[in-house]
PDB file of C-alpha atoms in Angstrom:
ATOM      1  CA  MET A   1     123.021  87.490  98.113  1.00 40.00           C
ATOM      2  CA  HIS A   2     121.402  90.121 100.309  1.00 40.00           C
ATOM      3  CA  SER A   3     118.912  92.931  99.762  1.00 35.00           C
ATOM      4  CA  LYS A   4     119.804  95.290  96.936  1.00 36.00           C
ATOM      5  CA  ALA A   5     120.353  98.934  97.776  1.00 37.00           C
ATOM      6  CA  LEU A   6     117.800  99.836  95.109  1.00 38.00           C
ATOM      7  CA  LEU A   7     114.078 100.035  95.790  1.00 39.00           C
ATOM      8  CA  LEU A   8     112.469  96.806  94.602  1.00 44.00           C
ATOM      9  CA  SER A   9     109.011  95.491  95.386  1.00 47.00           C
ATOM     10  CA  LEU A  10     108.363  91.872  94.424  1.00 48.00           C
ATOM     11  CA  THR A  11     105.332  89.618  94.739  1.00 50.00           C
ATOM     12  CA  CYS A  12     106.415  86.002  94.531  1.00 51.00           C
ATOM     13  CA  ASN A  13     104.467  82.843  95.320  1.00 53.00           C
ATOM     14  CA  ILE A  14     105.315  80.466  92.480  1.00 59.00           C
ATOM     15  CA  PHE A  15     108.196  78.019  92.708  1.00 61.00           C
ATOM     16  CA  VAL A  16     109.118  76.215  89.522  1.00 72.00           C
ATOM     17  CA  LEU A  17     111.226  73.109  88.960  1.00 68.00           C
ATOM     18  CA  VAL A  18     113.026  73.664  85.670  1.00 75.00           C
ATOM     19  CA  PRO A  19     114.263  70.535  83.872  1.00 78.00           C
ATOM     20  CA  LEU A  20     117.241  72.359  82.387  1.00 86.00           C
ATOM     21  CA  ILE A  21     118.860  75.781  82.878  1.00 86.00           C
ATOM     22  CA  LYS A  22     121.804  76.968  80.841  1.00 86.00           C
ATOM     23  CA  VAL A  23     124.282  79.383  82.407  1.00 85.00           C
ATOM     24  CA  ALA A  24     127.500  80.359  80.629  1.00 83.00           C
ATOM     25  CA  GLY A  25     127.227  77.267  78.459  1.00 85.00           C
ATOM     26  CA  LEU A  26     126.641  74.938  81.428  1.00 87.00           C
ATOM     27  CA  SER A  27     123.424  72.892  81.568  1.00 91.00           C
ATOM     28  CA  VAL A  28     122.073  72.557  85.116  1.00 92.00           C
ATOM     29  CA  LYS A  29     119.359  69.956  85.694  1.00 92.00           C
ATOM     30  CA  GLY A  30     116.428  70.120  88.110  1.00 87.00           C
ATOM     31  CA  GLN A  31     116.916  73.654  89.421  1.00 87.00           C
ATOM     32  CA  ILE A  32     114.142  75.208  91.511  1.00 83.00           C
ATOM     33  CA  PHE A  33     113.627  78.945  91.187  1.00 78.00           C
ATOM     34  CA  ALA A  34     110.967  81.468  92.161  1.00 75.00           C
ATOM     35  CA  GLY A  35     108.628  82.996  89.622  1.00 72.00           C
ATOM     36  CA  ILE A  36     107.549  86.608  90.116  1.00 71.00           C
ATOM     37  CA  ASN A  37     103.946  87.662  89.604  1.00 70.00           C
ATOM     38  CA  GLU A  38     104.555  91.376  90.039  1.00 69.00           C
ATOM     39  CA  ALA A  39     107.636  93.581  90.241  1.00 68.00           C
ATOM     40  CA  SER A  40     108.124  97.318  90.643  1.00 67.00           C
ATOM     41  CA  GLY A  41     111.345  99.294  90.778  1.00 62.00           C
ATOM     42  CA  MET A  42     113.052  97.179  88.117  1.00 64.00           C
ATOM     43  CA  LYS A  43     112.016  99.125  85.013  1.00 66.00           C
ATOM     44  CA  GLU A  44     115.273 101.077  84.803  1.00 63.00           C
ATOM     45  CA  ASN A  45     117.475  98.081  85.570  1.00 65.00           C
ATOM     46  CA  LEU A  46     119.384  96.048  83.019  1.00 65.00           C
ATOM     47  CA  TYR A  47     118.702  92.756  84.788  1.00 67.00           C
ATOM     48  CA  ASP A  48     115.528  90.655  84.864  1.00 71.00           C
ATOM     49  CA  GLY A  49     115.977  88.786  88.131  1.00 76.00           C
ATOM     50  CA  ILE A  50     118.196  87.924  91.075  1.00 80.00           C
ATOM     51  CA  LEU A  51     120.588  84.975  91.287  1.00 85.00           C
ATOM     52  CA  GLY A  52     121.150  83.981  94.907  1.00 86.00           C
ATOM     53  CA  LEU A  53     124.639  82.779  95.801  1.00 92.00           C
ATOM     54  CA  ALA A  54     124.313  82.368  99.558  1.00 91.00           C
ATOM     55  CA  TYR A  55     124.052  79.077 101.453  1.00 91.00           C
ATOM     56  CA  GLN A  56     121.147  76.665 101.088  1.00 89.00           C
ATOM     57  CA  SER A  57     119.809  77.469 104.572  1.00 88.00           C
ATOM     58  CA  LEU A  58     118.552  80.837 103.304  1.00 84.00           C
ATOM     59  CA  ALA A  59     116.438  79.292 100.536  1.00 80.00           C
ATOM     60  CA  GLN A  60     112.734  79.531 101.361  1.00 75.00           C
ATOM     61  CA  THR A  61     112.083  76.099  99.855  1.00 75.00           C
ATOM     62  CA  GLY A  62     115.250  74.575 101.308  1.00 78.00           C
ATOM     63  CA  SER A  63     116.352  73.699  97.792  1.00 83.00           C
ATOM     64  CA  ALA A  64     119.969  73.850  96.649  1.00 88.00           C
ATOM     65  CA  PRO A  65     121.057  77.136  95.031  1.00 89.00           C
ATOM     66  CA  LEU A  66     122.199  77.099  91.414  1.00 90.00           C
ATOM     67  CA  PHE A  67     125.929  77.124  92.171  1.00 92.00           C
ATOM     68  CA  PHE A  68     125.632  74.212  94.606  1.00 93.00           C
ATOM     69  CA  ASN A  69     123.815  72.205  91.946  1.00 93.00           C
ATOM     70  CA  MET A  70     126.518  73.053  89.418  1.00 93.00           C
ATOM     71  CA  TYR A  71     129.137  71.531  91.680  1.00 93.00           C
ATOM     72  CA  LYS A  72     127.032  68.501  92.636  1.00 94.00           C
ATOM     73  CA  GLN A  73     126.466  67.789  88.948  1.00 95.00           C
ATOM     74  CA  LYS A  74     130.227  68.082  88.325  1.00 94.00           C
ATOM     75  CA  LEU A  75     129.824  70.956  85.880  1.00 93.00           C
ATOM     76  CA  ILE A  76     132.664  72.866  87.538  1.00 92.00           C
ATOM     77  CA  LYS A  77     135.976  71.546  88.859  1.00 89.00           C
ATOM     78  CA  GLN A  78     136.272  73.586  92.041  1.00 93.00           C
ATOM     79  CA  PRO A  79     133.517  74.495  94.537  1.00 96.00           C
ATOM     80  CA  ILE A  80     134.373  78.195  94.382  1.00 96.00           C
ATOM     81  CA  PHE A  81     133.149  81.306  92.617  1.00 95.00           C
ATOM     82  CA  SER A  82     134.731  84.727  92.508  1.00 96.00           C
ATOM     83  CA  PHE A  83     133.830  88.321  91.673  1.00 96.00           C
ATOM     84  CA  TYR A  84     135.675  91.199  90.074  1.00 95.00           C
ATOM     85  CA  PHE A  85     134.111  94.648  89.712  1.00 92.00           C
ATOM     86  CA  ASN A  86     135.443  97.602  87.772  1.00 88.00           C
ATOM     87  CA  PRO A  87     135.439 100.643  90.093  1.00 86.00           C
ATOM     88  CA  ASN A  88     134.935 102.946  87.101  1.00 78.00           C
ATOM     89  CA  THR A  89     131.179 102.370  87.122  1.00 58.00           C
ATOM     90  CA  PRO A  90     129.116 105.213  85.624  1.00 50.00           C
ATOM     91  CA  THR A  91     126.945 107.088  88.105  1.00 43.00           C
ATOM     92  CA  HIS A  92     123.780 108.740  86.805  1.00 37.00           C
ATOM     93  CA  LEU A  93     121.707 111.315  88.657  1.00 35.00           C
ATOM     94  CA  VAL A  94     117.981 110.905  88.253  1.00 34.00           C
ATOM     95  CA  SER A  95     116.988 114.040  90.141  1.00 34.00           C
ATOM     96  CA  VAL A  96     118.798 116.612  92.260  1.00 34.00           C
ATOM     97  CA  SER A  97     117.730 119.675  94.222  1.00 35.00           C
ATOM     98  CA  VAL A  98     120.741 121.660  95.427  1.00 35.00           C
ATOM     99  CA  GLY A  99     118.854 123.696  97.996  1.00 39.00           C
ATOM    100  CA  GLU A 100     117.483 120.744  99.936  1.00 41.00           C
ATOM    101  CA  ARG A 101     120.156 118.335  98.763  1.00 39.00           C
ATOM    102  CA  SER A 102     117.434 115.920  97.694  1.00 39.00           C
ATOM    103  CA  LEU A 103     118.775 113.421  95.214  1.00 42.00           C
ATOM    104  CA  SER A 104     118.161 110.062  93.669  1.00 40.00           C
ATOM    105  CA  ILE A 105     121.034 107.966  92.357  1.00 41.00           C
ATOM    106  CA  LEU A 106     120.901 105.202  89.793  1.00 41.00           C
ATOM    107  CA  LEU A 107     124.024 103.068  89.574  1.00 44.00           C
ATOM    108  CA  ARG A 108     124.478 101.208  86.303  1.00 45.00           C
ATOM    109  CA  ALA A 109     126.495  98.004  86.258  1.00 45.00           C
ATOM    110  CA  SER A 110     129.876  98.185  84.578  1.00 47.00           C
ATOM    111  CA  GLN A 111     130.422  96.205  81.397  1.00 54.00           C
ATOM    112  CA  SER A 112     133.754  94.945  82.680  1.00 71.00           C
ATOM    113  CA  GLY A 113     132.688  93.137  85.831  1.00 86.00           C
ATOM    114  CA  GLU A 114     133.278  89.402  86.035  1.00 91.00           C
ATOM    115  CA  LEU A 115     131.819  86.355  87.795  1.00 92.00           C
ATOM    116  CA  ILE A 116     133.927  83.193  87.589  1.00 93.00           C
ATOM    117  CA  LEU A 117     132.065  79.945  88.333  1.00 92.00           C
ATOM    118  CA  GLY A 118     134.462  77.257  89.509  1.00 94.00           C
ATOM    119  CA  GLY A 119     137.650  79.292  89.715  1.00 93.00           C
ATOM    120  CA  THR A 120     139.413  82.640  89.914  1.00 94.00           C
ATOM    121  CA  ASP A 121     140.946  85.062  87.436  1.00 94.00           C
ATOM    122  CA  ILE A 122     144.527  85.798  88.478  1.00 95.00           C
ATOM    123  CA  SER A 123     144.667  88.721  86.046  1.00 95.00           C
ATOM    124  CA  LYS A 124     142.090  90.588  88.135  1.00 95.00           C
ATOM    125  CA  TYR A 125     143.891  90.734  91.489  1.00 97.00           C
ATOM    126  CA  GLN A 126     147.357  91.437  92.838  1.00 97.00           C
ATOM    127  CA  GLY A 127     149.335  90.075  95.764  1.00 96.00           C
ATOM    128  CA  SER A 128     148.267  87.253  98.046  1.00 97.00           C
ATOM    129  CA  ILE A 129     144.738  86.182  98.973  1.00 98.00           C
ATOM    130  CA  THR A 130     143.643  86.544 102.595  1.00 99.00           C
ATOM    131  CA  TYR A 131     141.208  83.805 103.627  1.00 99.00           C
ATOM    132  CA  THR A 132     138.811  83.904 106.548  1.00 98.00           C
ATOM    133  CA  PRO A 133     136.372  81.161 107.683  1.00 98.00           C
ATOM    134  CA  VAL A 134     132.598  81.428 107.366  1.00 98.00           C
ATOM    135  CA  ASN A 135     130.949  81.839 110.782  1.00 95.00           C
ATOM    136  CA  ILE A 136     127.389  80.868 109.919  1.00 91.00           C
ATOM    137  CA  LYS A 137     126.326  79.046 106.754  1.00 92.00           C
ATOM    138  CA  GLY A 138     123.619  81.484 105.750  1.00 91.00           C
ATOM    139  CA  TYR A 139     124.974  84.688 104.325  1.00 92.00           C
ATOM    140  CA  TRP A 140     128.698  84.720 103.585  1.00 96.00           C
ATOM    141  CA  GLU A 141     129.400  85.870 107.143  1.00 97.00           C
ATOM    142  CA  PHE A 142     132.816  86.148 108.747  1.00 98.00           C
ATOM    143  CA  SER A 143     134.625  87.841 111.632  1.00 97.00           C
ATOM    144  CA  MET A 144     136.523  91.104 111.285  1.00 97.00           C
ATOM    145  CA  ASN A 145     139.310  92.004 113.690  1.00 96.00           C
ATOM    146  CA  SER A 146     138.306  95.660 113.664  1.00 96.00           C
ATOM    147  CA  VAL A 147     137.042  98.667 111.734  1.00 98.00           C
ATOM    148  CA  SER A 148     139.191 101.783 112.050  1.00 97.00           C
ATOM    149  CA  VAL A 149     139.119 105.414 110.991  1.00 98.00           C
ATOM    150  CA  GLY A 150     142.745 106.394 110.800  1.00 96.00           C
ATOM    151  CA  SER A 151     144.257 105.158 114.066  1.00 95.00           C
ATOM    152  CA  LYS A 152     140.934 105.108 115.943  1.00 96.00           C
ATOM    153  CA  LYS A 153     139.167 101.744 116.131  1.00 95.00           C
ATOM    154  CA  ILE A 154     135.388 101.455 115.952  1.00 93.00           C
ATOM    155  CA  CYS A 155     135.039  97.819 117.059  1.00 89.00           C
ATOM    156  CA  SER A 156     138.387  97.021 118.626  1.00 80.00           C
ATOM    157  CA  SER A 157     137.187  93.732 120.125  1.00 86.00           C
ATOM    158  CA  GLY A 158     136.034  92.404 116.762  1.00 90.00           C
ATOM    159  CA  CYS A 159     132.813  92.515 114.783  1.00 95.00           C
ATOM    160  CA  TYR A 160     130.978  90.542 112.125  1.00 97.00           C
ATOM    161  CA  ALA A 161     130.406  91.163 108.432  1.00 98.00           C
ATOM    162  CA  ILE A 162     128.972  89.642 105.290  1.00 98.00           C
ATOM    163  CA  SER A 163     130.292  90.067 101.770  1.00 97.00           C
ATOM    164  CA  ASP A 164     127.377  90.998  99.527  1.00 95.00           C
ATOM    165  CA  THR A 165     127.433  91.864  95.828  1.00 91.00           C
ATOM    166  CA  GLY A 166     123.746  92.801  96.057  1.00 87.00           C
ATOM    167  CA  THR A 167     124.391  95.849  98.253  1.00 90.00           C
ATOM    168  CA  THR A 168     125.675  98.973  96.542  1.00 90.00           C
ATOM    169  CA  LEU A 169     127.298 100.750  99.492  1.00 94.00           C
ATOM    170  CA  ILE A 170     128.732  99.628 102.859  1.00 97.00           C
ATOM    171  CA  GLN A 171     126.356  99.271 105.785  1.00 97.00           C
ATOM    172  CA  GLY A 172     127.154  98.842 109.454  1.00 97.00           C
ATOM    173  CA  PRO A 173     125.441  98.806 112.861  1.00 97.00           C
ATOM    174  CA  ALA A 174     123.943 102.226 113.550  1.00 96.00           C
ATOM    175  CA  ALA A 175     126.006 103.032 116.656  1.00 96.00           C
ATOM    176  CA  GLN A 176     129.274 102.056 114.966  1.00 97.00           C
ATOM    177  CA  VAL A 177     128.483 103.923 111.752  1.00 98.00           C
ATOM    178  CA  LYS A 178     127.531 107.026 113.738  1.00 97.00           C
ATOM    179  CA  GLN A 179     130.941 106.947 115.424  1.00 97.00           C
ATOM    180  CA  LEU A 180     132.680 106.395 112.081  1.00 98.00           C
ATOM    181  CA  GLN A 181     130.857 109.322 110.464  1.00 98.00           C
ATOM    182  CA  GLN A 182     131.692 111.629 113.360  1.00 98.00           C
ATOM    183  CA  LEU A 183     135.380 110.826 112.874  1.00 98.00           C
ATOM    184  CA  LEU A 184     134.990 111.645 109.173  1.00 98.00           C
ATOM    185  CA  GLY A 185     133.129 114.870 109.926  1.00 97.00           C
ATOM    186  CA  ALA A 186     130.006 113.676 108.104  1.00 97.00           C
ATOM    187  CA  VAL A 187     126.427 114.706 108.923  1.00 96.00           C
ATOM    188  CA  TYR A 188     123.324 112.566 108.409  1.00 94.00           C
ATOM    189  CA  GLU A 189     120.641 113.797 106.017  1.00 92.00           C
ATOM    190  CA  SER A 190     117.241 112.247 106.667  1.00 89.00           C
ATOM    191  CA  HIS A 191     115.836 113.027 103.204  1.00 87.00           C
ATOM    192  CA  THR A 192     118.684 111.254 101.375  1.00 87.00           C
ATOM    193  CA  ARG A 193     119.427 108.749 104.167  1.00 89.00           C
ATOM    194  CA  LEU A 194     123.104 109.369 103.434  1.00 93.00           C
ATOM    195  CA  TYR A 195     125.913 111.122 105.296  1.00 96.00           C
ATOM    196  CA  PHE A 196     126.960 114.459 103.802  1.00 95.00           C
ATOM    197  CA  VAL A 197     130.474 115.917 103.911  1.00 95.00           C
ATOM    198  CA  ASP A 198     131.302 119.540 103.114  1.00 93.00           C
ATOM    199  CA  CYS A 199     134.270 118.818 100.874  1.00 92.00           C
ATOM    200  CA  GLU A 200     134.685 122.415  99.718  1.00 90.00           C
ATOM    201  CA  SER A 201     135.702 123.585 103.192  1.00 92.00           C
ATOM    202  CA  ARG A 202     138.282 120.835 103.756  1.00 94.00           C
ATOM    203  CA  LEU A 203     141.584 119.660 102.370  1.00 95.00           C
ATOM    204  CA  LEU A 204     141.498 116.203 100.823  1.00 94.00           C
ATOM    205  CA  SER A 205     144.404 115.321 103.118  1.00 95.00           C
ATOM    206  CA  SER A 206     142.190 115.992 106.167  1.00 96.00           C
ATOM    207  CA  PHE A 207     140.164 112.858 105.462  1.00 97.00           C
ATOM    208  CA  PRO A 208     141.579 109.707 107.115  1.00 98.00           C
ATOM    209  CA  ASN A 209     141.620 106.229 105.618  1.00 98.00           C
ATOM    210  CA  VAL A 210     138.936 103.746 106.683  1.00 99.00           C
ATOM    211  CA  ILE A 211     140.400 100.327 107.454  1.00 98.00           C
ATOM    212  CA  PHE A 212     138.675  96.942 107.650  1.00 98.00           C
ATOM    213  CA  THR A 213     140.998  94.398 109.274  1.00 98.00           C
ATOM    214  CA  ILE A 214     140.125  90.873 108.141  1.00 98.00           C
ATOM    215  CA  GLY A 215     142.229  87.826 108.917  1.00 97.00           C
ATOM    216  CA  ASN A 216     144.746  90.193 110.577  1.00 97.00           C
ATOM    217  CA  LYS A 217     145.257  92.006 107.263  1.00 98.00           C
ATOM    218  CA  ALA A 218     144.305  95.647 106.684  1.00 98.00           C
ATOM    219  CA  PHE A 219     141.955  96.362 103.777  1.00 99.00           C
ATOM    220  CA  ILE A 220     142.167 100.105 103.283  1.00 99.00           C
ATOM    221  CA  LEU A 221     139.695 102.477 101.653  1.00 98.00           C
ATOM    222  CA  THR A 222     141.203 105.878 100.913  1.00 98.00           C
ATOM    223  CA  PRO A 223     139.119 109.096 100.864  1.00 97.00           C
ATOM    224  CA  LEU A 224     138.632 109.097  97.087  1.00 96.00           C
ATOM    225  CA  GLN A 225     137.470 105.484  97.357  1.00 96.00           C
ATOM    226  CA  TYR A 226     134.826 106.100 100.027  1.00 97.00           C
ATOM    227  CA  LEU A 227     133.612 109.564  99.021  1.00 96.00           C
ATOM    228  CA  ILE A 228     130.889 109.995  96.387  1.00 93.00           C
ATOM    229  CA  ILE A 229     131.321 113.284  94.505  1.00 92.00           C
ATOM    230  CA  LEU A 230     128.152 114.291  92.668  1.00 88.00           C
ATOM    231  CA  PRO A 231     127.820 117.215  90.226  1.00 85.00           C
ATOM    232  CA  VAL A 232     124.615 119.174  90.871  1.00 82.00           C
ATOM    233  CA  GLY A 233     125.019 122.310  88.803  1.00 78.00           C
ATOM    234  CA  ASN A 234     127.484 124.748  87.316  1.00 79.00           C
ATOM    235  CA  LYS A 235     130.703 123.877  89.161  1.00 77.00           C
ATOM    236  CA  GLN A 236     128.673 122.748  92.168  1.00 84.00           C
ATOM    237  CA  TYR A 237     129.183 119.409  93.861  1.00 88.00           C
ATOM    238  CA  LEU A 238     127.881 117.392  96.781  1.00 91.00           C
ATOM    239  CA  CYS A 239     129.964 114.870  98.714  1.00 94.00           C
ATOM    240  CA  TYR A 240     128.626 111.822 100.515  1.00 95.00           C
ATOM    241  CA  THR A 241     130.288 108.833 102.145  1.00 97.00           C
ATOM    242  CA  VAL A 242     129.566 105.243 101.086  1.00 96.00           C
ATOM    243  CA  PHE A 243     128.817 104.226 104.689  1.00 97.00           C
ATOM    244  CA  THR A 244     125.190 103.788 105.760  1.00 96.00           C
ATOM    245  CA  ALA A 245     123.574 102.633 108.995  1.00 96.00           C
ATOM    246  CA  GLY A 246     121.430  99.556 109.543  1.00 95.00           C
ATOM    247  CA  ASP A 247     121.055  97.162 112.465  1.00 96.00           C
ATOM    248  CA  ASN A 248     121.109  93.857 110.600  1.00 95.00           C
ATOM    249  CA  ARG A 249     121.285  90.681 112.701  1.00 94.00           C
ATOM    250  CA  ASP A 250     122.294  87.149 111.777  1.00 92.00           C
ATOM    251  CA  ALA A 251     120.762  83.828 112.874  1.00 90.00           C
ATOM    252  CA  SER A 252     122.542  84.194 116.233  1.00 92.00           C
ATOM    253  CA  LYS A 253     121.127  87.726 116.668  1.00 94.00           C
ATOM    254  CA  LYS A 254     124.566  89.310 116.234  1.00 94.00           C
ATOM    255  CA  LEU A 255     124.854  92.669 114.485  1.00 96.00           C
ATOM    256  CA  PHE A 256     126.900  92.610 111.304  1.00 97.00           C
ATOM    257  CA  TRP A 257     128.386  94.867 108.639  1.00 98.00           C
ATOM    258  CA  ILE A 258     127.547  94.495 104.954  1.00 98.00           C
ATOM    259  CA  LEU A 259     130.557  94.940 102.698  1.00 98.00           C
ATOM    260  CA  GLY A 260     128.879  95.803  99.429  1.00 95.00           C
ATOM    261  CA  ASP A 261     130.072  96.984  96.043  1.00 93.00           C
ATOM    262  CA  ALA A 262     131.880 100.032  97.457  1.00 95.00           C
ATOM    263  CA  PHE A 263     134.255  97.544  99.108  1.00 97.00           C
ATOM    264  CA  LEU A 264     134.171  94.802  96.477  1.00 96.00           C
ATOM    265  CA  THR A 265     135.179  97.116  93.625  1.00 95.00           C
ATOM    266  CA  ARG A 266     138.515  97.505  95.399  1.00 97.00           C
ATOM    267  CA  PHE A 267     139.011  93.922  96.531  1.00 98.00           C
ATOM    268  CA  TYR A 268     138.611  90.758  94.487  1.00 98.00           C
ATOM    269  CA  SER A 269     136.402  88.305  96.394  1.00 98.00           C
ATOM    270  CA  ILE A 270     136.455  84.497  96.422  1.00 98.00           C
ATOM    271  CA  TYR A 271     133.702  82.277  97.864  1.00 98.00           C
ATOM    272  CA  ASP A 272     134.723  78.707  98.705  1.00 98.00           C
ATOM    273  CA  ILE A 273     131.873  76.337  99.625  1.00 96.00           C
ATOM    274  CA  GLY A 274     134.266  73.391  99.819  1.00 96.00           C
ATOM    275  CA  LYS A 275     136.303  74.839 102.676  1.00 97.00           C
ATOM    276  CA  ASN A 276     133.587  77.257 103.871  1.00 97.00           C
ATOM    277  CA  ARG A 277     135.768  80.337 103.630  1.00 98.00           C
ATOM    278  CA  LEU A 278     136.030  83.688 101.879  1.00 98.00           C
ATOM    279  CA  GLY A 279     139.095  85.191 100.288  1.00 99.00           C
ATOM    280  CA  PHE A 280     139.963  88.804  99.528  1.00 99.00           C
ATOM    281  CA  ALA A 281     142.814  90.259  97.490  1.00 99.00           C
ATOM    282  CA  LYS A 282     143.569  93.737  96.217  1.00 98.00           C
ATOM    283  CA  SER A 283     141.964  94.353  92.820  1.00 97.00           C
ATOM    284  CA  THR A 284     144.210  95.197  89.871  1.00 95.00           C
ATOM    285  CA  LEU A 285     142.211  98.443  89.617  1.00 94.00           C
ATOM    286  CA  TYR A 286     142.509  99.230  93.322  1.00 96.00           C
ATOM    287  CA  ASN A 287     144.325 102.491  92.578  1.00 94.00           C
ATOM    288  CA  SER A 288     141.919 103.598  89.846  1.00 92.00           C
ATOM    289  CA  LEU A 289     140.329 106.720  91.337  1.00 90.00           C
ATOM    290  CA  GLN A 290     137.544 109.054  90.339  1.00 88.00           C
ATOM    291  CA  THR A 291     138.485 112.330  88.684  1.00 87.00           C
ATOM    292  CA  VAL A 292     138.254 115.212  91.135  1.00 90.00           C
ATOM    293  CA  PRO A 293     136.860 118.398  89.545  1.00 88.00           C
ATOM    294  CA  ALA A 294     138.538 121.684  90.384  1.00 88.00           C
ATOM    295  CA  GLY A 295     137.141 123.339  93.489  1.00 86.00           C
ATOM    296  CA  VAL A 296     135.666 120.259  95.144  1.00 92.00           C
ATOM    297  CA  PHE A 297     138.224 120.318  97.959  1.00 91.00           C
ATOM    298  CA  LYS A 298     139.841 123.285  99.643  1.00 86.00           C
ATOM    299  CA  SER A 299     143.226 124.041  98.140  1.00 84.00           C
ATOM    300  CA  GLY A 300     146.285 124.511 100.262  1.00 69.00           C
TER     301      GLY A 300
END
């Protein structure tokens, strides 16, 4: 849907019209897809390609994406798809240097994630669904009322965002993310391009919630949902936030946030091309939190 937060380099100049593609038992006719001549950065990954699920306007050839063709060919009953992600995704360290805090992280997809084509899975979310209209039919872009750290609002007059399963963390406009990180007490590290937090010197209770207000409803990330705790040695740990900076602009040149997997593991997401809207609901595993090793946070 958007650029993956893993380093990929692709050379692609072949577009192929495939007479028949089978996905989850469904046979899709006449689908155009891109063939890759060269690819680097995918050797460690479990997947062999990328399935775009954004609007047709983003397609380089102008051809209809796979899901749109599924609906046009009446292979699915409803023009919606939905995602569920298990937050208990294994995190593997490729390399770590404690002294310089230089690290490389490889995130492996959970076996219990779920993509529903043509519907939703009511067993994977709780409570009501909050819907918000799509602003621009490119990415799945929508308006947010605000982003807040505790009671302090970052964009009180509203801001824009896209929901993107292809982004691992959460990215926002540089100026807004800088303000957010300052309120969290996080410091930017140029060599990791992440924001570091000294967890050992702070109480867990000193970290505020981060709140994304969408459709006038608060979607809350608690500290243990937005902090990455990485073991780097004998009872040694590093803490980073899931928020990164990037000045991404849409077709109207507006800056927008990218709500990636760090958000979508907590909130079930629904994409409705019939009514051009997105829906979010609290995941059934919203309260499933990472185990906190002894000594990571200051006791008291």
